Short mmCIF file of C-alpha atoms in Angstrom, two decimals:
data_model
loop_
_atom_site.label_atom_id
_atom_site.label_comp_id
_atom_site.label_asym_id
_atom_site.label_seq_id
_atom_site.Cartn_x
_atom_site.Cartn_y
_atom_site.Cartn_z
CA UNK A 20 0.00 0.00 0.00
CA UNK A 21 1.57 3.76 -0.69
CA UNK A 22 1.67 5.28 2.25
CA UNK A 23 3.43 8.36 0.55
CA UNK A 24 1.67 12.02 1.24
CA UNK A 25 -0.83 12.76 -2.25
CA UNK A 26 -0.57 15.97 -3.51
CA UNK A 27 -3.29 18.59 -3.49
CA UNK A 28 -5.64 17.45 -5.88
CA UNK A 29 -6.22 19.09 -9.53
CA UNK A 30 -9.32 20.60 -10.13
CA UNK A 31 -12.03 20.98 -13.06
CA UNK A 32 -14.20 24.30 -13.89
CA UNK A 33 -12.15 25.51 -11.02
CA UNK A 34 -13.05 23.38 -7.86
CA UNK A 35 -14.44 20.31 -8.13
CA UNK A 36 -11.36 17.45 -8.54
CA UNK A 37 -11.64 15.20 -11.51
CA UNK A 38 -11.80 12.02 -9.57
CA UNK A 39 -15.24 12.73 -8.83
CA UNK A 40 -17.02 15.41 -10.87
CA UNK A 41 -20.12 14.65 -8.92
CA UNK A 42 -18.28 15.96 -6.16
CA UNK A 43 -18.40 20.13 -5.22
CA UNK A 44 -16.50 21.33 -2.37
CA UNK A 45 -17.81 24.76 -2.95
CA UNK A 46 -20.76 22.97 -0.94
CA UNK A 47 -20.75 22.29 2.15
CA UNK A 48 -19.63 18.46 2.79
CA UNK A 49 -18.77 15.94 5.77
CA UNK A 50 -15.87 14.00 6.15
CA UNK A 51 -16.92 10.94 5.02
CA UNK A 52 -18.59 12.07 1.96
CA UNK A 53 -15.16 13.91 1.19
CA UNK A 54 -13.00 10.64 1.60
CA UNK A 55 -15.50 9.21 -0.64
CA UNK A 56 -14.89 11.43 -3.23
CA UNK A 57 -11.65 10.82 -3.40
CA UNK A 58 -9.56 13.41 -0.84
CA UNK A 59 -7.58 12.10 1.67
CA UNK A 60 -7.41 13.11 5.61
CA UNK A 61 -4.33 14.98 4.57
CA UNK A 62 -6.18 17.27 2.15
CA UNK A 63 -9.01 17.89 4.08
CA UNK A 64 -6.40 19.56 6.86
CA UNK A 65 -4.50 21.83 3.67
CA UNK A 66 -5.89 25.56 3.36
CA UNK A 67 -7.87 24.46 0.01
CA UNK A 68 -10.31 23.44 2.57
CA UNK A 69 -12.58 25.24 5.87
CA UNK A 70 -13.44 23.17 8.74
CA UNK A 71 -16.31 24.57 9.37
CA UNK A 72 -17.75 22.50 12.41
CA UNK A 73 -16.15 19.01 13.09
CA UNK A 74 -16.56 16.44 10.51
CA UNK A 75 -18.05 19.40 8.19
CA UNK A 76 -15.77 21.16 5.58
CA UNK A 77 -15.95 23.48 2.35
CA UNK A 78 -14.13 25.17 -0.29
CA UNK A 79 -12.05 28.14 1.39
CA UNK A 80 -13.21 29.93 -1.67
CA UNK A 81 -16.20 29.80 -0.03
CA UNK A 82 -16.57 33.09 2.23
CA UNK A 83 -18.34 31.21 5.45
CA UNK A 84 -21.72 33.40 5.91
CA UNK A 85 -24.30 32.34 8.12
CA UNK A 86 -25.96 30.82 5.61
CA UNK A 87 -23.37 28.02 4.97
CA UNK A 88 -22.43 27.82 8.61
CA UNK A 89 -26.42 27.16 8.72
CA UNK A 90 -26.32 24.50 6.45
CA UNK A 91 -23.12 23.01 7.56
CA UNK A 92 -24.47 22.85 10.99
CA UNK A 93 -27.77 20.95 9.82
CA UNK A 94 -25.64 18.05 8.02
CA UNK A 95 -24.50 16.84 11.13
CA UNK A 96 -27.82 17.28 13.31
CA UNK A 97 -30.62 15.18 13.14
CA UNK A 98 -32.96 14.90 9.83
CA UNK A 99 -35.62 17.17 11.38
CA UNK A 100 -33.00 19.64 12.80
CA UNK A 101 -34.64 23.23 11.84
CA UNK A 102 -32.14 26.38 12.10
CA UNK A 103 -33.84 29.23 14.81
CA UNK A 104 -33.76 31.70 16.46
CA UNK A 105 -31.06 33.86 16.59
CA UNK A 106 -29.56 32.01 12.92
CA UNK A 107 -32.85 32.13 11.61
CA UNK A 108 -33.52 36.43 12.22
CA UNK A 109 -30.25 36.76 10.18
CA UNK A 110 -31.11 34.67 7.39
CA UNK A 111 -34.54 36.54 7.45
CA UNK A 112 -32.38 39.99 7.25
CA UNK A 113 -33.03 40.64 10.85
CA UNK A 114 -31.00 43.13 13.33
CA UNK A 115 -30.30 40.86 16.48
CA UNK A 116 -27.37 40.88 18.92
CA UNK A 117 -24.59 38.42 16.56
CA UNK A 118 -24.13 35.10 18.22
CA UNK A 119 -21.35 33.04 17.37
CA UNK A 120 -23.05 30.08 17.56
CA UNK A 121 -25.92 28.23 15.00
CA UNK A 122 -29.43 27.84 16.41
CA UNK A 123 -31.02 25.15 15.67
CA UNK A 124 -34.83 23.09 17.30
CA UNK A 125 -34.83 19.60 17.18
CA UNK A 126 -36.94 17.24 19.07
CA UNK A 127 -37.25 16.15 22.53
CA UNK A 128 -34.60 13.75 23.28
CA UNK A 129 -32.46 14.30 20.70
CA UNK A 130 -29.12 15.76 21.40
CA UNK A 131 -26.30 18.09 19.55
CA UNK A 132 -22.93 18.16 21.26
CA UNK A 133 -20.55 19.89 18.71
CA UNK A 134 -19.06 23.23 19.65
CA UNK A 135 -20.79 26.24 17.67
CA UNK A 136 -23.82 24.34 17.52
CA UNK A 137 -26.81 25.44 20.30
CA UNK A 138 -29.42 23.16 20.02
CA UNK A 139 -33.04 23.16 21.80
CA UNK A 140 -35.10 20.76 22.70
CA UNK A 141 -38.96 21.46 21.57
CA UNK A 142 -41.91 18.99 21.65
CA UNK A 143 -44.31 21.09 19.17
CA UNK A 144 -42.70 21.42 15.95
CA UNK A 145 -41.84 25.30 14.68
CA UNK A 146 -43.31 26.61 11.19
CA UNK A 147 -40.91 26.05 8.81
CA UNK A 148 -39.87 26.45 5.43
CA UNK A 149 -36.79 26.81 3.10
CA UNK A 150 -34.64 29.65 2.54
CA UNK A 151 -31.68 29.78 0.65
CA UNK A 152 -31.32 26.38 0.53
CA UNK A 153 -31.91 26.06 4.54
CA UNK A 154 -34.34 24.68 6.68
CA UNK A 155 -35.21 27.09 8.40
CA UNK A 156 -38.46 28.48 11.38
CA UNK A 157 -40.43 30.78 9.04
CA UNK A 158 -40.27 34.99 9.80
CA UNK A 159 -43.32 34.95 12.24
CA UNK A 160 -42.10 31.76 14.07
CA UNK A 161 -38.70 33.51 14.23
CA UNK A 162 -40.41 36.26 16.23
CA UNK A 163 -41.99 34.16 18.56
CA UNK A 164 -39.15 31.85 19.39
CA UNK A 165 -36.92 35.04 20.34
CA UNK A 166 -39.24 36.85 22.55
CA UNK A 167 -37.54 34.63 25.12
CA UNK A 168 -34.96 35.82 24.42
CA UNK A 169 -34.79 39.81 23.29
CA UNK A 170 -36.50 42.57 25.58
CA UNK A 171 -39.44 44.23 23.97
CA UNK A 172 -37.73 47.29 22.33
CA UNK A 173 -35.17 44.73 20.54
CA UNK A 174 -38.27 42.43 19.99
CA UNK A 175 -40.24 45.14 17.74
CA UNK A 176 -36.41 46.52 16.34
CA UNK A 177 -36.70 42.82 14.64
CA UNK A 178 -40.31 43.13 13.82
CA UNK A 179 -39.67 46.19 12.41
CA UNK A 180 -37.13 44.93 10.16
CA UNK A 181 -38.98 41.67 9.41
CA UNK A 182 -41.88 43.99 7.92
CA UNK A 183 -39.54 46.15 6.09
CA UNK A 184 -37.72 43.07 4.63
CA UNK A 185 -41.26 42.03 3.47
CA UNK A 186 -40.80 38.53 4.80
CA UNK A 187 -44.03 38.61 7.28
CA UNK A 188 -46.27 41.42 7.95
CA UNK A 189 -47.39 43.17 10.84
CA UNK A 190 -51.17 41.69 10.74
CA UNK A 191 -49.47 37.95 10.61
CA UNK A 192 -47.41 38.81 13.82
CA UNK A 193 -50.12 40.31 15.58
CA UNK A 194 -51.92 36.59 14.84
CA UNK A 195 -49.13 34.25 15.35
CA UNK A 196 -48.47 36.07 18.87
CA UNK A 197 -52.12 35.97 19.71
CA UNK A 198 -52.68 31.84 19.03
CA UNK A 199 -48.53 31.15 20.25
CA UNK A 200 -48.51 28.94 23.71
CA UNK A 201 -44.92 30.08 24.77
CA UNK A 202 -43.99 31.31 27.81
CA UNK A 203 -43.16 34.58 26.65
CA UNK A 204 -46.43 35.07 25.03
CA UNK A 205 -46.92 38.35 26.59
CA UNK A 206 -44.08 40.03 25.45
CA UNK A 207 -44.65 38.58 21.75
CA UNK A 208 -48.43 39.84 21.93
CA UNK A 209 -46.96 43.03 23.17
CA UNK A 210 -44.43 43.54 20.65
CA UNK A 211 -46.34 42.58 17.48
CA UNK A 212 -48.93 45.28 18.50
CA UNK A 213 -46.17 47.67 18.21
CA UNK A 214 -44.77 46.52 15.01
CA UNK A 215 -44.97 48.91 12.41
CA UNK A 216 -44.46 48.93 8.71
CA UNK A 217 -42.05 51.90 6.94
CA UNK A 218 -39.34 51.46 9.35
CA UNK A 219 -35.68 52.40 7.44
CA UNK A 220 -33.68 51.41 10.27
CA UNK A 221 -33.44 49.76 14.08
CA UNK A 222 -32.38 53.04 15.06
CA UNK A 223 -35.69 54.68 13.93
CA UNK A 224 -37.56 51.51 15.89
CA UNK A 225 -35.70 52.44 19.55
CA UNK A 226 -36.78 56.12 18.88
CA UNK A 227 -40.48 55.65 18.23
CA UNK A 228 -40.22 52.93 21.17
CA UNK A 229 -38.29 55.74 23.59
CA UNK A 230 -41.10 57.92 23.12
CA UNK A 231 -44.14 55.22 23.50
CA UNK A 232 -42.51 53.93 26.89
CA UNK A 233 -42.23 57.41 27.84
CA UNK A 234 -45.74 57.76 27.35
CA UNK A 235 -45.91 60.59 25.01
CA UNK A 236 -48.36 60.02 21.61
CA UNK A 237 -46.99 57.39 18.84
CA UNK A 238 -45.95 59.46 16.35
CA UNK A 239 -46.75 58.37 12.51
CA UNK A 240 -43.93 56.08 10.71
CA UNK A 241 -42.97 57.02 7.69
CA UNK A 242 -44.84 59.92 6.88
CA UNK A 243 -45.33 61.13 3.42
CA UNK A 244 -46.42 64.62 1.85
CA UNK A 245 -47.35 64.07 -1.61
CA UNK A 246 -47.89 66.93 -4.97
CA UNK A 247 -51.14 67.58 -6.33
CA UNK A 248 -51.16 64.87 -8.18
CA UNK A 249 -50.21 61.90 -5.60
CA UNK A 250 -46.90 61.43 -6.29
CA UNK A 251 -44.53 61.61 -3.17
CA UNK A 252 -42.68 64.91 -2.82
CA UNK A 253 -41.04 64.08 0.99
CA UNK A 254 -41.09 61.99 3.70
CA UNK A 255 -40.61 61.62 7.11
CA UNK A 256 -39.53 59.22 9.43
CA UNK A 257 -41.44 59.90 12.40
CA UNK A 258 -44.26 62.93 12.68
CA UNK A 259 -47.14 64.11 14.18
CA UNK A 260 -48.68 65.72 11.55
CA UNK A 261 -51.33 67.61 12.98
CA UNK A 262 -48.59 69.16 14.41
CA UNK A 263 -46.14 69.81 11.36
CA UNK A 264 -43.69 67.93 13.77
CA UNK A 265 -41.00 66.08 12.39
CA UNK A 266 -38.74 63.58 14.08
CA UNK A 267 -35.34 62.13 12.55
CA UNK A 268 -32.65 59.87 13.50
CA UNK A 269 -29.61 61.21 11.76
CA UNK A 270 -26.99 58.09 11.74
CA UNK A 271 -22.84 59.29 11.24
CA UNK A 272 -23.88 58.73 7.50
CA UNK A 273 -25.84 61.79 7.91
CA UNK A 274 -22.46 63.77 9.05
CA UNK A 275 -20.03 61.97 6.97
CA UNK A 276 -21.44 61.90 3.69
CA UNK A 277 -21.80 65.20 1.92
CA UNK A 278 -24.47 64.18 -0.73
CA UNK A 279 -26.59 62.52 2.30
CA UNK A 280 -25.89 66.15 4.61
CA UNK A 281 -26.65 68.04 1.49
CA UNK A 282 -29.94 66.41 0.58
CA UNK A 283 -30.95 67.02 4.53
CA UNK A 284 -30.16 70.83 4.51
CA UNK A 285 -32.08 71.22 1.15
CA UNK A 286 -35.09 69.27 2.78
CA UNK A 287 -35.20 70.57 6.03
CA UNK A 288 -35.06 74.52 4.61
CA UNK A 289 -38.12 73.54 2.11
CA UNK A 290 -40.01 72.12 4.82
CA UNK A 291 -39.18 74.58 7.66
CA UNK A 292 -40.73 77.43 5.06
CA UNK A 293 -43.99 75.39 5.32
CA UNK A 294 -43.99 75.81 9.03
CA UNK A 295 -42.65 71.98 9.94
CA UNK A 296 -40.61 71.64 12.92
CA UNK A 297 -37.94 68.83 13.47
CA UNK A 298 -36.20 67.03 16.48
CA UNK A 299 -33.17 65.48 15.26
CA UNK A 300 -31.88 63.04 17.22
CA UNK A 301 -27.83 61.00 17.17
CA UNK A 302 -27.14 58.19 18.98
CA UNK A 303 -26.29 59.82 22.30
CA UNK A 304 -29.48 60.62 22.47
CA UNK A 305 -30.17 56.68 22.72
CA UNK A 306 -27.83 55.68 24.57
CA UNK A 307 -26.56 58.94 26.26
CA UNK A 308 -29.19 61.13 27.53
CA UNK A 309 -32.73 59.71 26.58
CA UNK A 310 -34.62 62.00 28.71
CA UNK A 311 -33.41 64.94 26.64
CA UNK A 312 -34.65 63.26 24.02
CA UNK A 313 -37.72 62.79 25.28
CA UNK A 314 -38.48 66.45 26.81
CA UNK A 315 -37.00 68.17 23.19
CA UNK A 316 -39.87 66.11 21.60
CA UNK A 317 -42.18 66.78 24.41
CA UNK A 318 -41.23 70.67 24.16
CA UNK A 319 -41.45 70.97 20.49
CA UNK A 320 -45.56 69.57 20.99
CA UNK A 321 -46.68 71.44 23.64
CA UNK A 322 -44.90 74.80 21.67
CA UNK A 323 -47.29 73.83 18.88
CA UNK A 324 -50.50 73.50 20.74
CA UNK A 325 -50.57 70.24 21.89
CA UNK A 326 -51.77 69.23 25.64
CA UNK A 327 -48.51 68.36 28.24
CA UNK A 328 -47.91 64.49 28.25
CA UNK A 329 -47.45 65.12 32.19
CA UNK A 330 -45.09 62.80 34.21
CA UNK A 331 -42.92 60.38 32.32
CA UNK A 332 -43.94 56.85 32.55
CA UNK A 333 -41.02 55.03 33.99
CA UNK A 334 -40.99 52.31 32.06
CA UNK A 335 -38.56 53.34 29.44
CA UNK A 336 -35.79 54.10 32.04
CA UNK A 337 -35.52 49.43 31.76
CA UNK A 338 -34.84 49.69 28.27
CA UNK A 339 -33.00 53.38 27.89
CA UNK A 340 -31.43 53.99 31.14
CA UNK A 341 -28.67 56.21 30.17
CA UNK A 342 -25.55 56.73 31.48
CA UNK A 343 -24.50 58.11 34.74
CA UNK A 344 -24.55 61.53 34.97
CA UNK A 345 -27.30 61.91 32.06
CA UNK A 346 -30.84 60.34 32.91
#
C-alpha cells in the first residue's frame, strides 16, 4: 500500500477534482462524503479546505456566511433539525445581537454536542420552510421563538425589520403572537402590536419605542407629503402631523457623507418654510441622555399646541437607562 503524502488534488471548472465530478466542495460536505470522493485526511487539513464545524468542511473559496455555517451545521444534526432563532432572524435579514453560535430546534430527546452548535429541545414542531437552501423556522415563528430571548424594544427593532424586509407582515405577527402557547407570550403579543411597517432602520424603531414607553403620543412612521397629483414629494420618518412635527434619527452617514448632509439641509429649509418643525436626534441621544430626548420632543408639541404628556412613565428608564450623569 503507498503510504506516501498525495498531492493537493487538480481541479475541473475551477473546484471540483476530476476524480469525482459529482463531487463540489464549494458545498458544504462531511468527512466521510469527502474521503468518498476521493480526498484524503491529509487534504481535508490543507488551506484548500474550511473546517467549518467538526466532521463538516468546504471550499475556502467559499466566504463562510451564516448561511453556509447554517447549512453546515444541519448536516451533522438530526434529519428534522430546523435552524432558529437567533440564525434564523439573520437569514430573514433581521437586526439581532450576533451570536457566534448556530441555532437550531430539534426534538425532545435528541441531542447536539458539537461546539458552535446550540441546540433546543422542543416537543411542538416550529413553522418552517426553506430559505436559501436552509431549513429554516419561518419569519413569524422567528419572532416568537426570540421573545424569550430579546426585551421588547429589541423584539419590535426585529419586527420592524422583518416587515420592512417584506418577509411577514405586521397583521401575521399580531396573529401568530395571539394563538402562540410560549412562555413569553406576553411580550410577543406586546411587541407585534407595536410593530410597524415603513421602518428604514433599528435606530428609527428604539426612537419611536423611547417615546411610547415614555408615554408621550406614537408618532406616525414614515410619513409622506405628496404633490397635487399623488406622487410623493417628501417623507418623514417619524411625525405628528397635525402638528407639522417632524422627528429624525440622523446616523454618522448623515455627518459623513456630503451628498446625504446636502440632501438634509435642502429638505429641512423647504419644509421649515412650510412651518414643519424637526427634532433630530444621534445616537447619544439613545444611549446617552434619553430624557433629553424625550423632553426636546415633548417641548417641540406642547410649543405647537398640543396638551402636556405630564409625568414620564417610567418604564422606558428598563430599556433606555442612560448613562450616569445623564438620565
Amino acid at each position: 500500500m503507498d503510504n506516501r503524502i498525495r498531492p493537493f488534488p487538480r481541479f475541473h471548472d475551477g473546484d471540483v477534482p476530476l476524480h469525482d465530478r459529482s463531487f463540489d466542495p464549494r458545498q458544504v460536505f462531511t468527512r466521510i462524503e469527502g474521503l468518498k470522493a476521493g480526498l484524503t485526511p491529509y487534504e481535508l487539513r490543507t488551506r484548500q479546505y474550511v473546517r467549518v464545524f467538526r466532521g463538516v468542511y468546504v471550499a475556502r473559496s467559499v466566504p463562510c456566511t451564516t448561511v453556509v455555517r447554517a447549512r453546515a451545521a444541519l448536516r451533522i444534526a438530526p434529519d428534522d433539525a430546523v435552524v432558529s432563532h437567533h440564525t434564523a432572524a439573520i437569514i430573514w435579514g433581521g437586526d439581532v445581537v450576533t451570536s457566534s453560535s448556530v441555532h437550531l430546534t430539534v426534538e425532545p430527546r435528541q441531542v447536539v454536542v458539537v461546539p458552535g452548535i446550540r441546540a433546543r429541545q422542543r416537543a411542538r414542531r416550529p413553522e418552517v420552510t426553506m430559505r436559501q437552501g436552509v431549513r429554516v423556522t419561518t419569519a413569524a415563528q422567528t419572532f416568537l421563538d426570540l421573545a424569550g430571548d430579546l426585551d421588547l424594544v429589541e423584539l419590535v427593532v426585529l419586527g420592524d425589520r422583518f416587515v420592512a424586509r417584506r418577509v411577514t407582515t405586521c397583521q401575521e405577527l399580531v396573529e401568530a403572537a395571539a394563538s402562540w402557547p410560549g412562555w413569553a407570550r406576553e411580550r410577543a403579543i406586546r411587541a407585534a402590536s407595536l410593530v410597524r411597517a415603513g421602518v428604514d432602520s433599528p435606530p428609527e424603531s428604539r426612537l419611536r419605542m423611547l417615546l411610547v414607553l415614555a408615554g408621550l403620543p406614537e408618532p406616525t412612521v414614515n410619513h409622506r407629503l405628496r404633490h397635487p397629483d399623488g406622487h410623493v414629494r417628501r417623507r418623514m420618518e417619524l411625525a405628528y402631523e397635525e402638528l407639522l412635527i417632524g422627528i429624525e434619527y440622523h446616523g454618522r452617514q448623515h455627518r459623513t457623507k456630503d451628498a446625504v448632509w446636502v440632501g438634509d439641509i435642502s429638505r429641512r429649509e423647504e419644509l421649515t418654510r412650510e412651518s414643519w418643525r424637526f427634532v433630530e436626534v444621534i445616537q447619544e441621544g439613545l444611549v446617552v441622555d434619553p430624557v433629553d430626548t424625550v423632553m426636546r420632543v415633548e417641548r417641540a408639541r406642547v410649543e405647537r399646541g398640543a396638551r402636556p404628556t405630564g409625568p414620564l412613565r417610567e418604564e422606558f428608564r428598563r430599556y433606555f437607562p442612560g448613562q450616569d450623569g445623564a438620565a
